[in-house]
């Protein structure tokens, strides 16, 4: 049996006729940038996230950068996030002219620890960026509370959380704005690069809309310098088709996750990562913590099972952030997690047999070592 880490082909085989028809429709109309497919996707995605508006952009990284800029990040303004995320979260802060500050995460959930925020907030701090890592909403109640008290904005990094809920409400509408990625491997993935910013703050979103398109308020009238960060119509057309399946796919992932949890709970060497109370996660990744991780990965690979690490090196220990002077031991929870985390195969079409095979392979590894 083969169990790939991710199976995008199965998803596209099932949608092939619809995606091909969408391609033919866009080709026939030859409106490749903007137009009805883009408008349609923006309003459908906003409705899905239960916010008033969405602006589609060319990637999740652009969504973050444009959102930071729209909220006024400049000249050394400090933005607080977590060290256990993909570099796009912080790269976009620097690209906007800001400076990155970190807080550590909660051991059980590996999500932002809001109790550590107060101590890091300084006179230059302007905002907080919780990351809904693995598709699990961060503890937004606590985070937003601190932010409101200290007059900071909150932008969700929702790149891994399309459709997840916190206290009944969707990610994307839990802070002042949110950035989404539709990179192909995400729960809602384009057939190329794509992203979006959601918010119910129309003024900020109109700034994002302007920045996305060279600062134009109308064609060749530039209110400011911006970027070319537009989403092409073909990706919008593909995303509209996939958005209609997203709830069903997320539910299939939740079932796969509960099967994994059920099968793994008796295996004492494998620790599960928990979700905060009152969240509905979407399991972009299914992550466990194991001793001897590299040996586990090698043993699984030998049996045809794909795995991943999200992420092997916390950002404050990356070469790219050497200049921050944050050495080992500064964020012990994130550092310990980076040594142990292991992402198991997870996608909507994963079968019960495949999950059983992965769990049985883990059991045999630990029985024999
Ligand atoms: C994927 C991802 C991004 C970046 O999105 P791109 O579309 O690849 O630019 C940002 N943050 C997190 C947490 C991600 O997983």
Coordinates of C-alpha atoms and ligand atoms in Angstrom, one line a residue:
X1 CA 0.0 0.0 0.0
X2 CA 1.1 3.5 -0.8
X3 CA 0.1 6.4 1.4
X4 CA 1.2 9.7 -0.1
X5 CA 1.6 12.7 2.2
X6 CA -0.9 14.6 0.0
X7 CA -3.0 13.5 -3.0
X8 CA -4.0 16.4 -5.2
X9 CA -4.6 14.1 -8.2
X10 CA -7.6 12.5 -6.7
X11 CA -9.2 15.9 -6.1
X12 CA -8.6 17.0 -9.7
X13 CA -9.7 13.7 -11.2
X14 CA -13.1 14.2 -9.6
X15 CA -13.4 17.8 -10.8
X16 CA -11.8 17.4 -14.2
X17 CA -14.9 18.0 -16.4
X18 CA -15.9 21.1 -14.4
X19 CA -12.4 22.6 -14.3
X20 CA -11.9 21.9 -18.0
X21 CA -15.2 23.6 -18.8
X22 CA -14.2 26.6 -16.7
X23 CA -10.9 26.8 -18.6
X24 CA -12.8 26.7 -21.9
X25 CA -15.2 29.4 -20.7
X26 CA -12.4 31.8 -19.6
X27 CA -10.5 31.1 -22.8
X28 CA -13.5 31.7 -24.9
X29 CA -14.2 35.1 -23.1
X30 CA -10.5 35.9 -23.0
X31 CA -10.9 38.0 -19.9
X32 CA -7.8 36.9 -18.0
X33 CA -7.5 39.6 -15.4
X34 CA -10.5 40.9 -13.4
X35 CA -14.0 40.4 -14.8
X36 CA -16.9 38.3 -13.7
X37 CA -15.0 35.2 -12.4
X38 CA -12.9 37.4 -10.1
X39 CA -15.9 39.3 -8.8
X40 CA -17.9 36.1 -8.4
X41 CA -15.1 34.5 -6.4
X42 CA -14.6 37.5 -4.2
X43 CA -18.3 37.7 -3.2
X44 CA -18.7 33.9 -2.8
X45 CA -15.6 33.7 -0.6
X46 CA -16.7 36.7 1.5
X47 CA -20.1 35.0 2.0
X48 CA -18.4 31.8 2.9
X49 CA -16.2 33.5 5.6
X50 CA -19.2 35.5 6.8
X51 CA -17.5 38.8 6.3
X52 CA -18.7 41.7 4.1
X53 CA -15.9 41.7 1.6
X54 CA -12.9 39.8 0.2
X55 CA -10.1 41.0 -2.1
X56 CA -8.4 38.2 -4.1
X57 CA -4.7 38.6 -4.6
X58 CA -1.9 36.6 -6.2
X59 CA -0.7 34.7 -3.1
X60 CA -1.0 34.3 0.6
X61 CA 2.2 36.2 1.0
X62 CA 0.8 39.1 -0.9
X63 CA -2.4 38.9 1.1
X64 CA -0.3 39.3 4.3
X65 CA 1.9 42.1 2.9
X66 CA -1.0 44.1 1.5
X67 CA -3.0 43.7 4.7
X68 CA -0.1 44.9 6.9
X69 CA 0.4 47.9 4.6
X70 CA -3.3 48.7 4.6
X71 CA -3.2 48.7 8.4
X72 CA -0.3 51.2 8.2
X73 CA 2.8 49.2 9.1
X74 CA 5.9 51.3 8.3
X75 CA 9.3 52.3 9.4
X76 CA 10.1 49.9 12.2
X77 CA 6.6 49.4 13.5
X78 CA 6.5 46.2 15.5
X79 CA 4.2 43.3 14.7
X80 CA 3.9 40.3 17.1
X81 CA 3.5 36.7 15.8
X82 CA 4.7 33.2 16.7
X83 CA 8.0 31.5 15.8
X84 CA 6.4 28.2 14.6
X85 CA 5.0 29.4 11.3
X86 CA 5.9 29.5 7.6
X87 CA 8.3 32.4 6.9
X88 CA 5.6 34.3 4.8
X89 CA 4.0 35.5 8.0
X90 CA 7.1 37.4 9.0
X91 CA 8.6 38.0 5.6
X92 CA 5.6 40.2 4.8
X93 CA 6.1 42.2 8.0
X94 CA 9.7 43.1 6.9
X95 CA 8.6 43.7 3.3
X96 CA 6.0 46.2 4.6
X97 CA 8.8 48.0 6.6
X98 CA 7.9 46.6 10.0
X99 CA 9.9 44.6 12.6
X100 CA 9.0 41.1 13.8
X101 CA 8.5 40.3 17.5
X102 CA 7.6 36.8 18.7
X103 CA 5.7 35.2 21.6
X104 CA 5.9 31.5 22.3
X105 CA 3.0 29.1 21.9
X106 CA 0.8 27.0 24.2
X107 CA 2.3 23.5 24.6
X108 CA -0.9 21.5 24.0
X109 CA -2.0 23.4 20.9
X110 CA 1.2 24.9 19.5
X111 CA -0.9 28.1 18.9
X112 CA -0.2 31.7 20.1
X113 CA -0.1 32.1 23.9
X114 CA -2.0 35.3 24.6
X115 CA -0.8 35.4 28.2
X116 CA 2.7 36.3 26.9
X117 CA 1.5 39.2 24.7
X118 CA 1.4 42.0 27.3
X119 CA 5.1 41.5 28.1
X120 CA 6.2 42.0 24.5
X121 CA 4.0 45.0 23.6
X122 CA 6.0 48.2 23.4
X123 CA 5.5 51.8 22.2
X124 CA 6.2 50.8 18.6
X125 CA 3.9 47.8 18.6
X126 CA 1.0 48.2 16.1
X127 CA -0.5 44.7 15.6
X128 CA -0.8 41.0 16.4
X129 CA -0.8 38.2 13.9
X130 CA -2.1 34.9 15.3
X131 CA -1.5 31.9 13.0
X132 CA -4.3 29.3 12.8
X133 CA -1.6 26.6 12.4
X134 CA -2.6 23.2 10.9
X135 CA -6.1 24.5 10.4
X136 CA -6.9 25.0 14.1
X137 CA -8.1 28.5 15.1
X138 CA -5.9 30.2 17.7
X139 CA -7.5 31.3 21.0
X140 CA -8.9 34.5 19.5
X141 CA -10.9 35.5 22.5
X142 CA -7.8 36.0 24.6
X143 CA -5.8 37.5 21.8
X144 CA -8.4 40.1 20.7
X145 CA -9.0 41.1 24.3
X146 CA -5.3 42.0 24.9
X147 CA -5.2 43.7 21.5
X148 CA -8.3 45.9 22.1
X149 CA -7.0 46.9 25.5
X150 CA -3.7 48.0 24.0
X151 CA -5.2 49.6 20.9
X152 CA -3.6 47.1 18.5
X153 CA -5.1 45.5 15.3
X154 CA -5.3 41.8 14.8
X155 CA -4.7 40.2 11.4
X156 CA -5.3 36.5 11.2
X157 CA -2.9 34.4 9.2
X158 CA -5.6 32.1 8.0
X159 CA -3.5 30.5 5.2
X160 CA -4.2 27.0 6.7
X161 CA -7.7 27.7 8.0
X162 CA -10.3 28.1 5.2
X163 CA -13.6 27.2 6.8
X164 CA -12.4 26.6 10.4
X165 CA -14.6 28.0 13.2
X166 CA -14.0 29.6 16.6
X167 CA -17.0 29.9 18.9
X168 CA -19.2 29.3 15.9
X169 CA -17.6 32.0 13.7
X170 CA -15.5 31.4 10.7
X171 CA -11.8 32.2 10.5
X172 CA -11.4 35.3 8.3
X173 CA -13.8 37.4 10.4
X174 CA -12.3 36.9 13.9
X175 CA -10.0 39.9 13.9
X176 CA -9.7 43.2 12.0
X177 CA -8.7 41.4 8.8
X178 CA -7.4 38.0 7.6
X179 CA -5.0 36.7 5.0
X180 CA -5.7 33.5 3.1
X181 CA -3.5 31.4 0.8
X182 CA -4.9 29.2 -1.9
X183 CA -1.6 27.6 -2.7
X184 CA -2.4 24.2 -4.4
X185 CA -1.9 22.1 -1.2
X186 CA -4.1 24.2 1.1
X187 CA -7.6 23.0 1.9
X188 CA -8.9 25.4 -0.7
X189 CA -6.2 25.4 -3.3
X190 CA -6.0 27.0 -6.8
X191 CA -4.4 25.3 -9.8
X192 CA -1.5 27.8 -9.3
X193 CA -0.8 30.6 -6.9
X194 CA -3.6 32.6 -5.2
X195 CA -4.6 34.3 -2.0
X196 CA -7.2 36.7 -0.5
X197 CA -7.7 39.3 2.3
X198 CA -11.0 39.3 4.1
X199 CA -12.4 41.9 6.4
X200 CA -15.6 43.8 7.3
X201 CA -13.6 47.1 7.3
X202 CA -14.4 48.5 3.9
X203 CA -11.8 51.3 4.1
X204 CA -8.9 49.0 4.8
X205 CA -10.0 46.6 2.1
X206 CA -10.3 49.4 -0.5
X207 CA -6.6 50.2 0.4
X208 CA -5.8 46.5 -0.2
X209 CA -7.7 46.7 -3.5
X210 CA -5.6 49.8 -4.5
X211 CA -2.3 48.3 -3.5
X212 CA -3.0 45.1 -5.4
X213 CA -3.2 47.1 -8.6
X214 CA -0.4 49.8 -8.7
X215 CA -2.2 52.2 -6.4
X216 CA -4.8 52.9 -9.0
X217 CA -8.1 54.4 -8.1
X218 CA -9.0 54.3 -11.8
X219 CA -7.0 53.3 -14.8
X220 CA -3.8 55.3 -15.0
X221 CA -4.7 57.4 -11.9
X222 CA -2.3 56.4 -9.2
X223 CA -3.0 57.5 -5.6
X224 CA 0.1 55.8 -4.4
X225 CA 2.7 53.3 -5.5
X226 CA 1.4 49.7 -5.2
X227 CA 2.1 46.3 -6.6
X228 CA 1.0 43.9 -9.3
X229 CA -0.6 41.5 -6.9
X230 CA -3.8 40.7 -8.9
X231 CA -5.3 37.2 -9.1
X232 CA -5.9 36.0 -12.6
X233 CA -9.4 35.1 -13.7
X234 CA -8.6 31.5 -14.5
X235 CA -7.6 30.8 -10.9
X236 CA -10.7 32.6 -9.7
X237 CA -12.8 30.3 -11.9
X238 CA -11.1 27.2 -10.5
X239 CA -11.5 28.4 -7.0
X240 CA -15.2 29.0 -7.4
X241 CA -15.7 25.4 -8.4
X242 CA -13.6 24.1 -5.5
X243 CA -15.1 26.4 -2.9
X244 CA -18.4 24.6 -3.4
X245 CA -16.7 21.4 -2.2
X246 CA -14.8 22.9 0.7
X247 CA -17.2 22.0 3.5
X248 CA -17.5 18.4 2.3
X249 CA -13.7 18.1 2.0
X250 CA -13.1 19.7 5.5
X251 CA -15.6 17.2 7.0
X252 CA -13.8 14.3 5.3
X253 CA -10.6 15.6 6.9
X254 CA -12.2 15.8 10.3
X255 CA -13.4 12.2 10.0
X256 CA -9.9 11.2 9.0
X257 CA -8.5 13.1 12.0
X258 CA -10.8 11.5 14.5
X259 CA -9.9 8.1 13.1
X260 CA -6.2 8.9 13.6
X261 CA -6.8 10.1 17.1
X262 CA -8.8 7.0 18.0
X263 CA -6.2 4.6 16.6
X264 CA -3.2 6.5 18.1
X265 CA -4.5 7.2 21.6
X266 CA -3.3 3.9 22.9
X267 CA 0.2 4.4 21.5
X268 CA 2.0 6.1 24.4
X269 CA 5.0 7.2 22.3
X270 CA 2.8 9.3 20.0
X271 CA 1.5 12.6 21.5
X272 CA -1.5 14.3 19.9
X273 CA -1.7 18.1 19.3
X274 CA -4.9 19.5 20.8
X275 CA -7.4 22.1 19.5
X276 CA -8.5 24.9 21.9
X277 CA -12.0 24.6 23.4
X278 CA -14.9 25.7 21.2
X279 CA -13.0 25.4 17.8
X280 CA -13.9 23.5 14.7
X281 CA -10.6 22.7 13.1
X282 CA -10.2 21.8 9.4
X283 CA -7.0 19.7 9.7
X284 CA -5.0 21.2 6.9
X285 CA -2.3 19.0 8.5
X286 CA -2.5 16.2 11.0
X287 CA 0.4 16.6 13.3
X288 CA 1.6 14.4 16.1
X289 CA 4.7 14.5 18.3
X290 CA 7.1 11.6 18.5
X291 CA 10.5 10.7 19.9
X292 CA 13.2 9.7 17.4
X293 CA 11.4 11.6 14.7
X294 CA 13.9 11.1 11.9
X295 CA 14.0 7.4 12.4
X296 CA 10.2 7.3 12.4
X297 CA 10.1 9.2 9.1
X298 CA 12.6 6.9 7.5
X299 CA 10.7 3.8 8.7
X300 CA 7.4 5.1 7.3
X301 CA 9.1 6.1 4.0
X302 CA 10.4 2.6 3.6
X303 CA 6.8 1.4 3.8
X304 CA 5.6 3.9 1.2
X305 CA 4.2 6.4 3.6
X306 CA 4.8 10.1 3.0
X307 CA 5.3 12.5 6.0
X308 CA 6.3 16.1 6.6
X309 CA 7.6 18.6 9.2
X310 CA 5.8 21.9 9.7
X311 CA 8.2 23.3 10.5
X312 CA 11.7 21.8 11.3
X313 CA 13.3 25.1 12.3
X314 CA 11.4 27.9 14.2
X315 CA 11.8 31.3 12.6
X316 CA 13.9 32.9 15.3
X317 CA 16.6 30.2 14.7
X318 CA 16.6 30.6 10.9
X319 CA 19.7 32.1 9.3
X320 CA 17.4 34.8 7.8
X321 CA 16.7 36.1 11.3
X322 CA 20.2 35.8 12.7
X323 CA 20.2 39.6 12.9
X324 CA 17.4 39.6 15.5
X325 CA 19.9 38.0 17.9
X326 CA 17.4 35.5 19.3
X327 CA 19.4 32.4 20.2
X328 CA 18.3 29.0 21.4
X329 CA 16.1 28.7 24.4
X330 CA 14.2 32.0 23.9
X331 CA 11.0 30.3 22.8
X332 CA 11.3 26.8 24.4
X333 CA 7.9 25.5 23.6
X334 CA 8.3 26.2 19.8
X335 CA 11.8 24.8 19.9
X336 CA 10.9 21.6 21.7
X337 CA 7.9 21.1 19.3
X338 CA 10.2 21.6 16.2
X339 CA 12.2 18.6 17.3
X340 CA 9.2 16.3 17.7
X341 CA 6.5 17.3 15.2
X342 CA 5.6 14.9 12.5
X343 CA 2.9 15.6 9.9
X344 CA 1.0 12.4 8.8
X345 CA -0.7 11.9 5.5
X346 CA -3.9 14.0 5.4
X347 CA -6.3 14.8 2.5
X348 CA -10.1 14.4 2.0
X349 CA -9.8 11.2 0.0
X350 CA -7.5 9.3 2.5
X351 CA -9.1 5.9 3.2
X352 CA -9.7 4.0 6.4
X353 CA -7.3 1.3 5.2
X354 CA -4.6 4.0 4.6
X355 CA -5.0 5.5 8.0
X356 CA -4.9 2.0 9.6
X357 CA -1.7 1.2 7.7
X358 CA -0.1 4.4 8.9
X359 CA -1.1 3.8 12.5
X360 CA -0.1 0.1 12.4
X361 CA 3.3 1.1 10.9
X362 CA 3.8 3.6 13.8
X363 CA 2.9 0.8 16.3
X364 CA 5.4 -1.6 14.7
X365 CA 8.1 1.0 14.7
X366 CA 7.7 1.7 18.5
X367 CA 7.3 -2.0 19.3
X368 CA 10.6 -2.8 17.6
X369 CA 12.7 0.0 19.0
Ligands
LIG1 C1 1.0 28.9 2.9 C2 1.2 29.8 4.0 C3 1.4 31.2 3.7 C4 1.8 31.7 2.4 O1 0.9 31.5 1.4 P1 1.5 31.5 -0.2 O2 0.2 31.5 -0.9 O3 2.3 30.3 -0.4 O4 2.2 32.8 -0.4 C5 1.5 32.0 4.8 N1 1.3 31.6 6.1 C6 1.1 30.3 6.3 C7 0.8 29.9 7.8 C8 1.0 29.4 5.3 O5 0.8 28.1 5.6

